[in-house]
Amino acid sequence: MNRIIGFLLFCSLSQVAGAQHVLSLDSCRAMALRNNKQMSVSRVKQQMAANIRKSARTKYLPHVNALGGYMYSSRSISLLDDGMKSMLSNLGGAVTMGVESKAGQVMSSMPSLSVTAVSALLGMTPAQMQQQIHNGATELGAVVGQVGNKVLDAFDTDTHNVFAGSVMLTQPIFMGGAIIAMNKLANINEDMAANSAEAKRQATLYNIDQTYWQVVSLRHKQKLAQGYLELVQKLDKDVQKMINEGVATRSEGLSVAVKVNEAEMALIRVNDGLVLSKMLLCQQCGLPMDEQVTLADEERDDLDATALMPVVDAAQAVENRPELKILQNMVDISRQTTNILRAGNLPQVALMGGYTVTNPSLYNGFQKKFMGAWNVGVLIRIPVWNWGDVAYKVRAAKGAQAIAALERDDAREKINLQVRQSRFRVDEAAKKLEMARTSCDRANENLRTADLGFREGVISSTTVMEAQTAWLQAQSQKIDAEIDVKLSQVNLQKALGVLSE
């Protein structure tokens, strides 16, 4: 029965171990970069900046716009006033009356002998002559009236319904340097998006390294707490045996029992901290928080904490830090913004050309059909007076540029200090690690001697507990020193701007 239970327990443990993921620091970094939401936001911002840069390039090129419209008006456009319209519409009657009036004046001014002679020559009586003149004047008036009506109709625009369309090409020639400044600004924004993405990438790597080594530290402390609990439990059993044999007091047994309880509580705290730290690591790596993971450095006794860091000059760190690059981008953005504002006081020249159609047509009378014409021109805009509006904006932009430069210089000084402090902390952590290793060796020897003396009966349980406590502190300090070396190296890499995958 015991063999069957043992076999089933072994199978279940094997399945659990097989379900766990073994993660190295590099794999955690890769997953964190791939699943980090802020990194995804940075990639989208880089794409946005690239599209804005491409949009700025189009400002150099000609732009073509097509326009169309319809308008209804309650009154038509009139090229003649009301008097001219009345004169043209009554032109025939006026001609008839004028001719008859002039003929009557001529005949009345002629002597009767002349009238008789003309009548005899034409073979008509004076009355017949007057009738012929009247008929001729009437016919002439009708013809002139028709001409007047045609002229009046020709000047009728009939613009109640107007259709118009145009295709216009605009080519900027000189915009006061605004287009050049806009393109430089777009390039800076794209560079700034890349620097921001690099800053978030390094921050992500820094956070994952911190969490990774925290999990490793808690796992080593968990093993240390289990080892310490086994030591005090063994001591408790030995003291209980000595109490039963009468060579130890009950007070000594209670003191050891208290140490056992303290060791159990310490183990519980470490276990809880380890679970929470692994949940945080899984969240940063994009894994389910209840995922069972095992880190590659959990079971390593030697964390290779003495690895040397490459020596990097602080000046090179200034060039590598994305934060400083972003501040430099801010200075450049302020400079180009000033150039764009300054362009408002400079002349602007653009070439324009296109084709325009209208209905009614304007090129052959007012015909009811679409007709158009090509047109080319140059547009010049020269600012004359704006009450100093542009000058005030330029001064404000220069002030923003000065502020950005001061913030960049201040950040450079702080980064130099940060690099020096990080380098000092690496050296300090290495020294603490050497001291912790020496303390561990002494604590191990002290514990061995105390155990041997306790078994020989020459050392009390109190001395053994003190040796165990000293051993626990020394081992804990050694773990902290090893992790501190790793974290100080990460801090130095981040300060130097060389924290990579």
Short mmCIF file of C-alpha atoms in Angstrom, two decimals:
data_model
loop_
_atom_site.label_atom_id
_atom_site.label_comp_id
_atom_site.label_asym_id
_atom_site.label_seq_id
_atom_site.Cartn_x
_atom_site.Cartn_y
_atom_site.Cartn_z
CA MET A 1 0.00 0.00 0.00
CA ASN A 2 2.79 2.41 0.88
CA ARG A 3 4.52 1.64 -2.40
CA ILE A 4 1.35 2.44 -4.37
CA ILE A 5 0.90 5.74 -2.54
CA GLY A 6 4.55 6.62 -3.14
CA PHE A 7 4.24 5.80 -6.84
CA LEU A 8 1.12 7.96 -7.22
CA LEU A 9 2.79 10.82 -5.35
CA PHE A 10 5.85 10.56 -7.62
CA CYS A 11 3.64 10.66 -10.75
CA SER A 12 1.74 13.72 -9.53
CA LEU A 13 4.96 15.54 -8.67
CA SER A 14 6.39 14.65 -12.07
CA GLN A 15 3.31 16.12 -13.79
CA VAL A 16 3.55 19.32 -11.76
CA ALA A 17 7.24 19.64 -12.51
CA GLY A 18 6.55 19.02 -16.20
CA ALA A 19 3.84 21.71 -16.23
CA GLN A 20 6.19 24.32 -14.83
CA HIS A 21 8.00 26.67 -17.15
CA VAL A 22 11.71 27.14 -16.61
CA LEU A 23 12.49 30.77 -17.40
CA SER A 24 15.88 32.38 -17.74
CA LEU A 25 16.51 36.08 -17.36
CA ASP A 26 16.80 36.52 -21.12
CA SER A 27 13.50 34.74 -21.78
CA CYS A 28 11.76 36.87 -19.14
CA ARG A 29 13.13 40.00 -20.77
CA ALA A 30 12.00 38.89 -24.22
CA MET A 31 8.48 38.07 -23.04
CA ALA A 32 8.23 41.32 -21.09
CA LEU A 33 9.21 43.36 -24.14
CA ARG A 34 6.80 41.43 -26.33
CA ASN A 35 3.80 41.66 -24.02
CA ASN A 36 4.32 45.02 -22.34
CA LYS A 37 1.42 47.35 -23.14
CA GLN A 38 3.54 50.48 -22.94
CA MET A 39 5.93 49.02 -25.50
CA SER A 40 2.97 48.41 -27.80
CA VAL A 41 1.92 52.03 -27.29
CA SER A 42 5.45 53.13 -28.18
CA ARG A 43 5.40 51.11 -31.39
CA VAL A 44 2.09 52.69 -32.39
CA LYS A 45 3.49 56.15 -31.63
CA GLN A 46 6.50 55.40 -33.83
CA GLN A 47 4.17 54.45 -36.68
CA MET A 48 2.21 57.66 -36.11
CA ALA A 49 5.40 59.74 -36.20
CA ALA A 50 6.49 58.02 -39.43
CA ASN A 51 3.14 58.82 -41.05
CA ILE A 52 3.34 62.43 -39.89
CA ARG A 53 6.82 62.68 -41.42
CA LYS A 54 5.51 61.31 -44.72
CA SER A 55 2.64 63.80 -44.57
CA ALA A 56 5.10 66.67 -44.06
CA ARG A 57 7.00 65.60 -47.20
CA THR A 58 3.87 66.14 -49.29
CA LYS A 59 3.91 69.87 -48.49
CA TYR A 60 6.73 70.25 -51.04
CA LEU A 61 4.55 68.77 -53.81
CA PRO A 62 1.71 70.39 -55.79
CA HIS A 63 -1.80 69.77 -54.52
CA VAL A 64 -4.82 69.33 -56.79
CA ASN A 65 -8.34 70.13 -55.60
CA ALA A 66 -11.63 69.67 -57.43
CA LEU A 67 -14.54 71.97 -56.57
CA GLY A 68 -18.15 71.89 -57.70
CA GLY A 69 -21.27 73.78 -56.77
CA TYR A 70 -24.85 74.74 -57.60
CA MET A 71 -26.68 77.94 -56.71
CA TYR A 72 -30.29 78.99 -57.19
CA SER A 73 -31.07 82.73 -57.21
CA SER A 74 -34.50 84.36 -57.13
CA ARG A 75 -33.32 87.06 -59.55
CA SER A 76 -31.11 86.82 -62.61
CA ILE A 77 -28.02 88.92 -63.17
CA SER A 78 -28.93 91.92 -65.37
CA LEU A 79 -26.36 93.63 -67.60
CA LEU A 80 -28.86 96.41 -68.62
CA ASP A 81 -30.76 98.80 -66.45
CA ASP A 82 -34.53 99.16 -66.61
CA GLY A 83 -34.33 102.25 -68.91
CA MET A 84 -32.23 100.44 -71.50
CA LYS A 85 -34.56 97.45 -71.36
CA SER A 86 -37.61 99.72 -71.95
CA MET A 87 -35.86 101.53 -74.83
CA LEU A 88 -34.91 98.28 -76.57
CA SER A 89 -38.38 96.79 -76.19
CA ASN A 90 -40.03 99.98 -77.63
CA LEU A 91 -37.36 100.62 -80.25
CA GLY A 92 -39.67 99.69 -83.23
CA GLY A 93 -42.48 102.05 -82.23
CA ALA A 94 -39.99 104.83 -81.59
CA VAL A 95 -38.48 104.36 -85.07
CA THR A 96 -41.95 104.33 -86.71
CA MET A 97 -43.00 107.50 -84.93
CA GLY A 98 -39.69 109.17 -85.71
CA VAL A 99 -39.83 108.37 -89.43
CA GLU A 100 -43.44 109.53 -89.75
CA SER A 101 -42.67 112.67 -87.81
CA LYS A 102 -39.66 113.52 -89.97
CA ALA A 103 -41.63 112.79 -93.20
CA GLY A 104 -44.47 115.01 -92.10
CA GLN A 105 -42.02 117.82 -91.25
CA VAL A 106 -40.39 117.48 -94.66
CA MET A 107 -43.70 117.53 -96.52
CA SER A 108 -45.04 120.45 -94.51
CA SER A 109 -41.89 122.43 -95.18
CA MET A 110 -42.08 121.87 -98.93
CA PRO A 111 -44.07 124.35 -101.13
CA SER A 112 -47.28 123.09 -102.62
CA LEU A 113 -45.75 123.28 -106.12
CA SER A 114 -42.95 120.92 -105.06
CA VAL A 115 -45.40 118.54 -103.48
CA THR A 116 -47.48 118.51 -106.67
CA ALA A 117 -44.34 117.92 -108.75
CA VAL A 118 -43.21 115.03 -106.59
CA SER A 119 -46.70 113.53 -106.66
CA ALA A 120 -46.79 113.77 -110.43
CA LEU A 121 -43.30 112.23 -110.68
CA LEU A 122 -44.22 109.28 -108.42
CA GLY A 123 -47.70 108.94 -109.90
CA MET A 124 -49.32 109.23 -106.50
CA THR A 125 -51.48 111.75 -104.77
CA PRO A 126 -50.14 113.44 -101.60
CA ALA A 127 -52.48 111.26 -99.52
CA GLN A 128 -51.13 108.16 -101.17
CA MET A 129 -47.60 109.38 -100.52
CA GLN A 130 -48.38 109.81 -96.82
CA GLN A 131 -49.87 106.30 -96.71
CA GLN A 132 -46.76 104.84 -98.34
CA ILE A 133 -44.54 106.68 -95.89
CA HIS A 134 -46.68 105.37 -92.99
CA ASN A 135 -46.48 101.79 -94.28
CA GLY A 136 -42.72 102.01 -94.79
CA ALA A 137 -42.21 103.49 -91.35
CA THR A 138 -44.34 100.73 -89.84
CA GLU A 139 -42.36 97.99 -91.58
CA LEU A 140 -39.07 99.62 -90.59
CA GLY A 141 -40.28 99.91 -87.02
CA ALA A 142 -41.22 96.23 -86.99
CA VAL A 143 -37.79 95.22 -88.25
CA VAL A 144 -36.01 97.49 -85.76
CA GLY A 145 -38.30 96.23 -83.00
CA GLN A 146 -37.32 92.66 -83.77
CA VAL A 147 -33.65 93.63 -83.64
CA GLY A 148 -34.21 95.39 -80.31
CA ASN A 149 -35.97 92.35 -78.87
CA LYS A 150 -33.14 90.08 -80.06
CA VAL A 151 -30.61 92.36 -78.39
CA LEU A 152 -32.71 92.37 -75.23
CA ASP A 153 -32.94 88.57 -75.31
CA ALA A 154 -29.19 88.30 -75.87
CA PHE A 155 -28.53 90.30 -72.70
CA ASP A 156 -30.88 88.09 -70.67
CA THR A 157 -28.46 86.02 -68.49
CA ASP A 158 -31.01 83.56 -67.07
CA THR A 159 -28.86 82.93 -64.00
CA HIS A 160 -31.56 81.58 -61.73
CA ASN A 161 -29.75 78.19 -61.77
CA VAL A 162 -25.97 78.37 -61.85
CA PHE A 163 -23.60 75.37 -62.01
CA ALA A 164 -19.85 75.76 -61.57
CA GLY A 165 -16.86 73.46 -61.29
CA SER A 166 -13.11 73.88 -61.04
CA VAL A 167 -9.92 71.79 -60.85
CA MET A 168 -7.17 73.81 -59.16
CA LEU A 169 -3.46 73.02 -58.80
CA THR A 170 -1.41 74.83 -56.12
CA GLN A 171 2.39 74.61 -55.98
CA PRO A 172 4.14 76.32 -53.03
CA ILE A 173 7.24 78.21 -54.14
CA PHE A 174 8.30 80.05 -50.97
CA MET A 175 6.47 79.83 -47.67
CA GLY A 176 8.94 81.74 -45.52
CA GLY A 177 10.77 78.53 -44.54
CA ALA A 178 7.67 77.10 -42.82
CA ILE A 179 7.60 73.91 -44.93
CA ILE A 180 11.28 73.20 -44.30
CA ALA A 181 10.79 73.76 -40.57
CA MET A 182 7.72 71.50 -40.57
CA ASN A 183 9.69 68.68 -42.21
CA LYS A 184 12.53 69.06 -39.73
CA LEU A 185 9.97 69.06 -36.93
CA ALA A 186 8.45 65.83 -38.29
CA ASN A 187 11.92 64.21 -38.38
CA ILE A 188 12.53 65.28 -34.78
CA ASN A 189 9.17 63.89 -33.68
CA GLU A 190 9.99 60.55 -35.29
CA ASP A 191 13.38 60.50 -33.58
CA MET A 192 11.73 61.45 -30.30
CA ALA A 193 9.24 58.59 -30.63
CA ALA A 194 12.15 56.18 -31.15
CA ASN A 195 13.96 57.59 -28.10
CA SER A 196 10.80 57.31 -26.03
CA ALA A 197 10.40 53.69 -27.10
CA GLU A 198 14.02 53.02 -26.11
CA ALA A 199 13.44 54.66 -22.71
CA LYS A 200 10.37 52.48 -22.10
CA ARG A 201 12.28 49.42 -23.29
CA GLN A 202 15.07 50.04 -20.79
CA ALA A 203 12.53 50.75 -18.04
CA THR A 204 10.79 47.46 -18.86
CA LEU A 205 14.07 45.56 -18.74
CA TYR A 206 15.00 47.28 -15.47
CA ASN A 207 11.68 46.33 -13.86
CA ILE A 208 11.84 42.72 -15.05
CA ASP A 209 15.41 42.39 -13.78
CA GLN A 210 14.38 43.76 -10.40
CA THR A 211 11.48 41.32 -10.14
CA TYR A 212 13.52 38.39 -11.44
CA TRP A 213 16.28 38.78 -8.89
CA GLN A 214 13.73 39.44 -6.16
CA VAL A 215 12.15 36.05 -6.92
CA VAL A 216 15.60 34.41 -6.93
CA SER A 217 16.41 36.06 -3.59
CA LEU A 218 13.15 34.89 -2.01
CA ARG A 219 13.64 31.38 -3.35
CA HIS A 220 17.12 31.19 -1.79
CA LYS A 221 15.75 32.61 1.45
CA GLN A 222 12.98 30.03 1.31
CA LYS A 223 15.57 27.25 1.16
CA LEU A 224 17.49 28.98 3.94
CA ALA A 225 14.35 29.24 6.08
CA GLN A 226 13.60 25.56 5.50
CA GLY A 227 17.15 24.66 6.47
CA TYR A 228 16.95 26.79 9.59
CA LEU A 229 13.61 25.25 10.52
CA GLU A 230 15.11 21.79 10.20
CA LEU A 231 18.01 22.83 12.45
CA VAL A 232 15.81 24.16 15.23
CA GLN A 233 13.41 21.22 14.92
CA LYS A 234 16.33 18.84 15.31
CA LEU A 235 17.54 20.87 18.30
CA ASP A 236 14.02 20.78 19.74
CA LYS A 237 13.94 16.98 19.48
CA ASP A 238 17.35 16.70 21.12
CA VAL A 239 16.34 19.04 23.96
CA GLN A 240 13.10 17.10 24.50
CA LYS A 241 15.12 13.92 24.81
CA MET A 242 17.43 15.62 27.29
CA ILE A 243 14.44 16.86 29.29
CA ASN A 244 13.06 13.34 29.41
CA GLU A 245 16.45 12.13 30.66
CA GLY A 246 16.59 14.95 33.20
CA VAL A 247 19.72 16.64 31.88
CA ALA A 248 17.89 19.70 30.56
CA THR A 249 15.29 22.02 32.03
CA ARG A 250 11.80 22.68 30.74
CA SER A 251 12.74 26.34 30.33
CA GLU A 252 15.36 25.38 27.76
CA GLY A 253 12.71 23.33 25.93
CA LEU A 254 10.32 26.28 25.82
CA SER A 255 13.05 28.57 24.48
CA VAL A 256 13.78 26.14 21.66
CA ALA A 257 10.03 25.74 20.96
CA VAL A 258 9.77 29.51 20.58
CA LYS A 259 12.61 29.43 18.06
CA VAL A 260 10.75 26.70 16.15
CA ASN A 261 7.61 28.85 16.00
CA GLU A 262 9.65 31.83 14.84
CA ALA A 263 11.28 29.70 12.13
CA GLU A 264 7.86 28.46 10.97
CA MET A 265 6.49 32.02 10.81
CA ALA A 266 9.56 33.18 8.89
CA LEU A 267 9.07 30.33 6.40
CA ILE A 268 5.41 31.27 5.94
CA ARG A 269 6.32 34.90 5.26
CA VAL A 270 8.95 33.88 2.72
CA ASN A 271 6.55 31.49 1.00
CA ASP A 272 3.89 34.19 0.72
CA GLY A 273 6.40 36.72 -0.57
CA LEU A 274 7.68 34.24 -3.15
CA VAL A 275 4.18 33.52 -4.43
CA LEU A 276 3.36 37.22 -4.77
CA SER A 277 6.70 37.95 -6.45
CA LYS A 278 6.14 35.17 -8.99
CA MET A 279 2.66 36.52 -9.70
CA LEU A 280 4.21 39.93 -10.41
CA LEU A 281 6.84 38.33 -12.65
CA CYS A 282 4.17 36.46 -14.62
CA GLN A 283 2.16 39.65 -15.03
CA GLN A 284 5.19 41.51 -16.37
CA CYS A 285 6.01 38.64 -18.75
CA GLY A 286 2.45 38.45 -20.06
CA LEU A 287 1.78 35.03 -18.52
CA PRO A 288 -1.25 34.04 -16.43
CA MET A 289 -0.62 35.06 -12.86
CA ASP A 290 -1.31 31.55 -11.61
CA GLU A 291 1.22 30.07 -14.03
CA GLN A 292 3.69 27.71 -12.35
CA VAL A 293 7.15 29.00 -13.30
CA THR A 294 10.64 28.13 -12.19
CA LEU A 295 13.56 30.47 -12.71
CA ALA A 296 16.86 29.18 -14.01
CA ASP A 297 18.78 30.84 -11.16
CA GLU A 298 16.56 29.57 -8.34
CA GLU A 299 18.50 26.41 -7.65
CA ARG A 300 21.97 27.78 -8.36
CA ASP A 301 24.17 28.03 -5.28
CA ASP A 302 26.59 30.36 -7.04
CA LEU A 303 24.89 33.32 -8.72
CA ASP A 304 28.09 34.44 -10.44
CA ALA A 305 27.76 37.68 -8.53
CA THR A 306 31.38 38.64 -9.12
CA ALA A 307 30.95 39.31 -12.86
CA LEU A 308 32.81 42.48 -13.85
CA MET A 309 31.01 45.37 -15.47
CA PRO A 310 32.44 47.03 -18.57
CA VAL A 311 33.98 50.39 -17.83
CA VAL A 312 32.02 53.10 -19.64
CA ASP A 313 32.84 56.77 -19.49
CA ALA A 314 30.21 59.11 -18.09
CA ALA A 315 30.39 61.18 -21.28
CA GLN A 316 29.43 58.11 -23.27
CA ALA A 317 26.58 57.52 -20.83
CA VAL A 318 25.29 60.99 -21.62
CA GLU A 319 25.21 60.05 -25.29
CA ASN A 320 23.48 56.72 -24.62
CA ARG A 321 20.72 57.81 -22.25
CA PRO A 322 17.38 58.05 -24.12
CA GLU A 323 16.10 60.53 -21.55
CA LEU A 324 18.78 63.05 -22.56
CA LYS A 325 18.05 62.40 -26.22
CA ILE A 326 14.38 63.18 -25.58
CA LEU A 327 15.30 66.46 -23.87
CA GLN A 328 17.55 67.33 -26.82
CA ASN A 329 14.61 66.57 -29.09
CA MET A 330 12.53 69.01 -27.05
CA VAL A 331 15.17 71.72 -27.61
CA ASP A 332 15.16 71.02 -31.36
CA ILE A 333 11.36 71.05 -31.46
CA SER A 334 11.30 74.45 -29.76
CA ARG A 335 13.84 75.75 -32.29
CA GLN A 336 11.79 74.58 -35.30
CA THR A 337 8.59 75.90 -33.73
CA THR A 338 10.29 79.30 -33.54
CA ASN A 339 11.16 79.05 -37.25
CA ILE A 340 7.57 78.21 -38.14
CA LEU A 341 6.26 81.19 -36.19
CA ARG A 342 8.90 83.47 -37.70
CA ALA A 343 7.69 82.48 -41.18
CA GLY A 344 4.47 84.35 -40.43
CA ASN A 345 6.34 87.65 -40.96
CA LEU A 346 7.86 86.61 -44.31
CA PRO A 347 6.29 86.76 -47.79
CA GLN A 348 4.70 83.66 -49.23
CA VAL A 349 4.58 82.79 -52.94
CA ALA A 350 2.56 80.06 -54.61
CA LEU A 351 1.89 79.09 -58.22
CA MET A 352 -1.75 78.40 -59.08
CA GLY A 353 -3.35 76.90 -62.17
CA GLY A 354 -6.51 75.09 -63.10
CA TYR A 355 -9.57 74.68 -65.27
CA THR A 356 -12.97 76.24 -64.52
CA VAL A 357 -16.36 75.47 -66.08
CA THR A 358 -19.72 77.22 -65.61
CA ASN A 359 -23.31 76.80 -66.76
CA PRO A 360 -24.64 79.26 -68.02
CA SER A 361 -21.45 79.80 -69.98
CA LEU A 362 -19.60 83.13 -69.72
CA TYR A 363 -17.48 82.77 -72.83
CA ASN A 364 -20.07 82.89 -75.66
CA GLY A 365 -22.94 84.86 -74.26
CA PHE A 366 -24.93 83.20 -71.52
CA GLN A 367 -25.44 79.83 -73.19
CA LYS A 368 -27.14 77.08 -71.24
CA LYS A 369 -24.24 74.61 -71.47
CA PHE A 370 -20.97 73.89 -69.73
CA MET A 371 -17.95 75.74 -71.06
CA GLY A 372 -14.64 76.46 -69.41
CA ALA A 373 -11.12 77.84 -69.69
CA TRP A 374 -7.62 77.25 -68.38
CA ASN A 375 -6.05 79.72 -65.98
CA VAL A 376 -2.58 80.18 -64.49
CA GLY A 377 -1.45 82.70 -61.88
CA VAL A 378 0.91 83.54 -59.05
CA LEU A 379 -0.32 84.26 -55.53
CA ILE A 380 1.84 86.45 -53.29
CA ARG A 381 1.04 87.13 -49.65
CA ILE A 382 3.05 89.82 -47.87
CA PRO A 383 2.30 90.51 -44.18
CA VAL A 384 2.13 94.26 -43.60
CA TRP A 385 0.93 94.84 -40.04
CA ASN A 386 -0.27 92.49 -37.30
CA TRP A 387 0.35 94.57 -34.16
CA GLY A 388 3.43 92.52 -33.28
CA ASP A 389 1.45 89.27 -32.91
CA VAL A 390 4.09 87.12 -34.62
CA ALA A 391 6.96 88.81 -32.78
CA TYR A 392 5.35 88.06 -29.41
CA LYS A 393 4.84 84.40 -30.37
CA VAL A 394 8.46 84.12 -31.52
CA ARG A 395 9.68 85.51 -28.19
CA ALA A 396 7.51 83.04 -26.28
CA ALA A 397 8.86 80.16 -28.40
CA LYS A 398 12.43 81.28 -27.70
CA GLY A 399 11.61 81.24 -23.99
CA ALA A 400 10.35 77.67 -24.29
CA GLN A 401 13.55 76.77 -26.13
CA ALA A 402 15.67 78.26 -23.33
CA ILE A 403 13.70 76.30 -20.71
CA ALA A 404 14.18 73.05 -22.65
CA ALA A 405 17.94 73.70 -22.88
CA LEU A 406 18.17 74.34 -19.13
CA GLU A 407 16.25 71.15 -18.33
CA ARG A 408 18.57 69.19 -20.64
CA ASP A 409 21.68 70.58 -18.94
CA ASP A 410 20.23 69.87 -15.50
CA ALA A 411 19.42 66.28 -16.49
CA ARG A 412 22.95 65.84 -17.87
CA GLU A 413 24.44 66.84 -14.53
CA LYS A 414 22.13 64.50 -12.63
CA ILE A 415 22.97 61.62 -14.95
CA ASN A 416 26.67 62.18 -14.39
CA LEU A 417 26.04 62.00 -10.65
CA GLN A 418 23.88 58.91 -11.08
CA VAL A 419 26.60 57.13 -13.04
CA ARG A 420 29.19 57.85 -10.34
CA GLN A 421 26.82 56.71 -7.58
CA SER A 422 25.94 53.52 -9.45
CA ARG A 423 29.60 52.72 -10.01
CA PHE A 424 30.27 53.29 -6.31
CA ARG A 425 27.36 51.00 -5.37
CA VAL A 426 28.75 48.22 -7.57
CA ASP A 427 32.09 48.42 -5.78
CA GLU A 428 30.36 48.63 -2.41
CA ALA A 429 28.19 45.59 -3.19
CA ALA A 430 31.27 43.59 -4.21
CA LYS A 431 32.98 44.44 -0.89
CA LYS A 432 29.85 43.51 1.08
CA LEU A 433 29.70 40.19 -0.75
CA GLU A 434 33.28 39.35 0.22
CA MET A 435 32.56 40.23 3.82
CA ALA A 436 29.33 38.18 3.75
CA ARG A 437 31.16 35.14 2.40
CA THR A 438 33.75 35.44 5.18
CA SER A 439 30.97 35.75 7.75
CA CYS A 440 29.28 32.65 6.31
CA ASP A 441 32.46 30.61 6.63
CA ARG A 442 32.86 31.71 10.26
CA ALA A 443 29.18 31.12 11.03
CA ASN A 444 29.36 27.61 9.53
CA GLU A 445 32.39 26.79 11.65
CA ASN A 446 30.75 28.30 14.73
CA LEU A 447 27.60 26.25 14.17
CA ARG A 448 29.60 23.08 13.61
CA THR A 449 31.55 23.68 16.83
CA ALA A 450 28.38 24.47 18.79
CA ASP A 451 26.64 21.30 17.55
CA LEU A 452 29.65 19.21 18.42
CA GLY A 453 29.89 20.77 21.89
CA PHE A 454 26.15 20.29 22.45
CA ARG A 455 26.38 16.62 21.54
CA GLU A 456 29.35 16.30 23.92
CA GLY A 457 27.36 18.03 26.63
CA VAL A 458 29.77 20.90 27.19
CA ILE A 459 27.63 23.59 25.49
CA SER A 460 24.08 24.55 26.40
CA SER A 461 21.14 24.72 24.00
CA THR A 462 21.13 28.51 24.34
CA THR A 463 24.61 28.70 22.85
CA VAL A 464 23.51 26.42 20.00
CA MET A 465 20.51 28.62 19.29
CA GLU A 466 22.74 31.65 19.23
CA ALA A 467 25.05 29.90 16.76
CA GLN A 468 22.05 28.93 14.62
CA THR A 469 20.77 32.50 14.67
CA ALA A 470 24.18 33.82 13.68
CA TRP A 471 24.34 31.22 10.89
CA LEU A 472 20.90 32.29 9.64
CA GLN A 473 21.87 35.97 9.64
CA ALA A 474 25.14 35.28 7.86
CA GLN A 475 23.47 33.17 5.17
CA SER A 476 20.72 35.77 4.72
CA GLN A 477 23.30 38.55 4.41
CA LYS A 478 25.18 36.50 1.83
CA ILE A 479 22.02 36.09 -0.26
CA ASP A 480 21.24 39.79 0.05
CA ALA A 481 24.81 40.67 -0.94
CA GLU A 482 24.70 38.44 -4.03
CA ILE A 483 21.38 39.91 -5.15
CA ASP A 484 22.64 43.41 -4.35
CA VAL A 485 25.61 42.84 -6.66
CA LYS A 486 23.24 41.82 -9.46
CA LEU A 487 20.91 44.76 -8.88
CA SER A 488 23.74 47.25 -8.61
CA GLN A 489 25.05 46.01 -11.95
CA VAL A 490 21.60 46.48 -13.46
CA ASN A 491 21.43 49.99 -11.97
CA LEU A 492 24.80 50.83 -13.47
CA GLN A 493 23.75 49.52 -16.88
CA LYS A 494 20.60 51.63 -16.77
CA ALA A 495 22.56 54.69 -15.64
CA LEU A 496 24.98 54.19 -18.52
CA GLY A 497 22.14 53.70 -21.00
CA VAL A 498 23.44 50.29 -22.12
CA LEU A 499 20.74 48.08 -20.57
CA SER A 500 20.01 45.68 -23.42
CA GLU A 501 18.24 42.40 -23.93
#
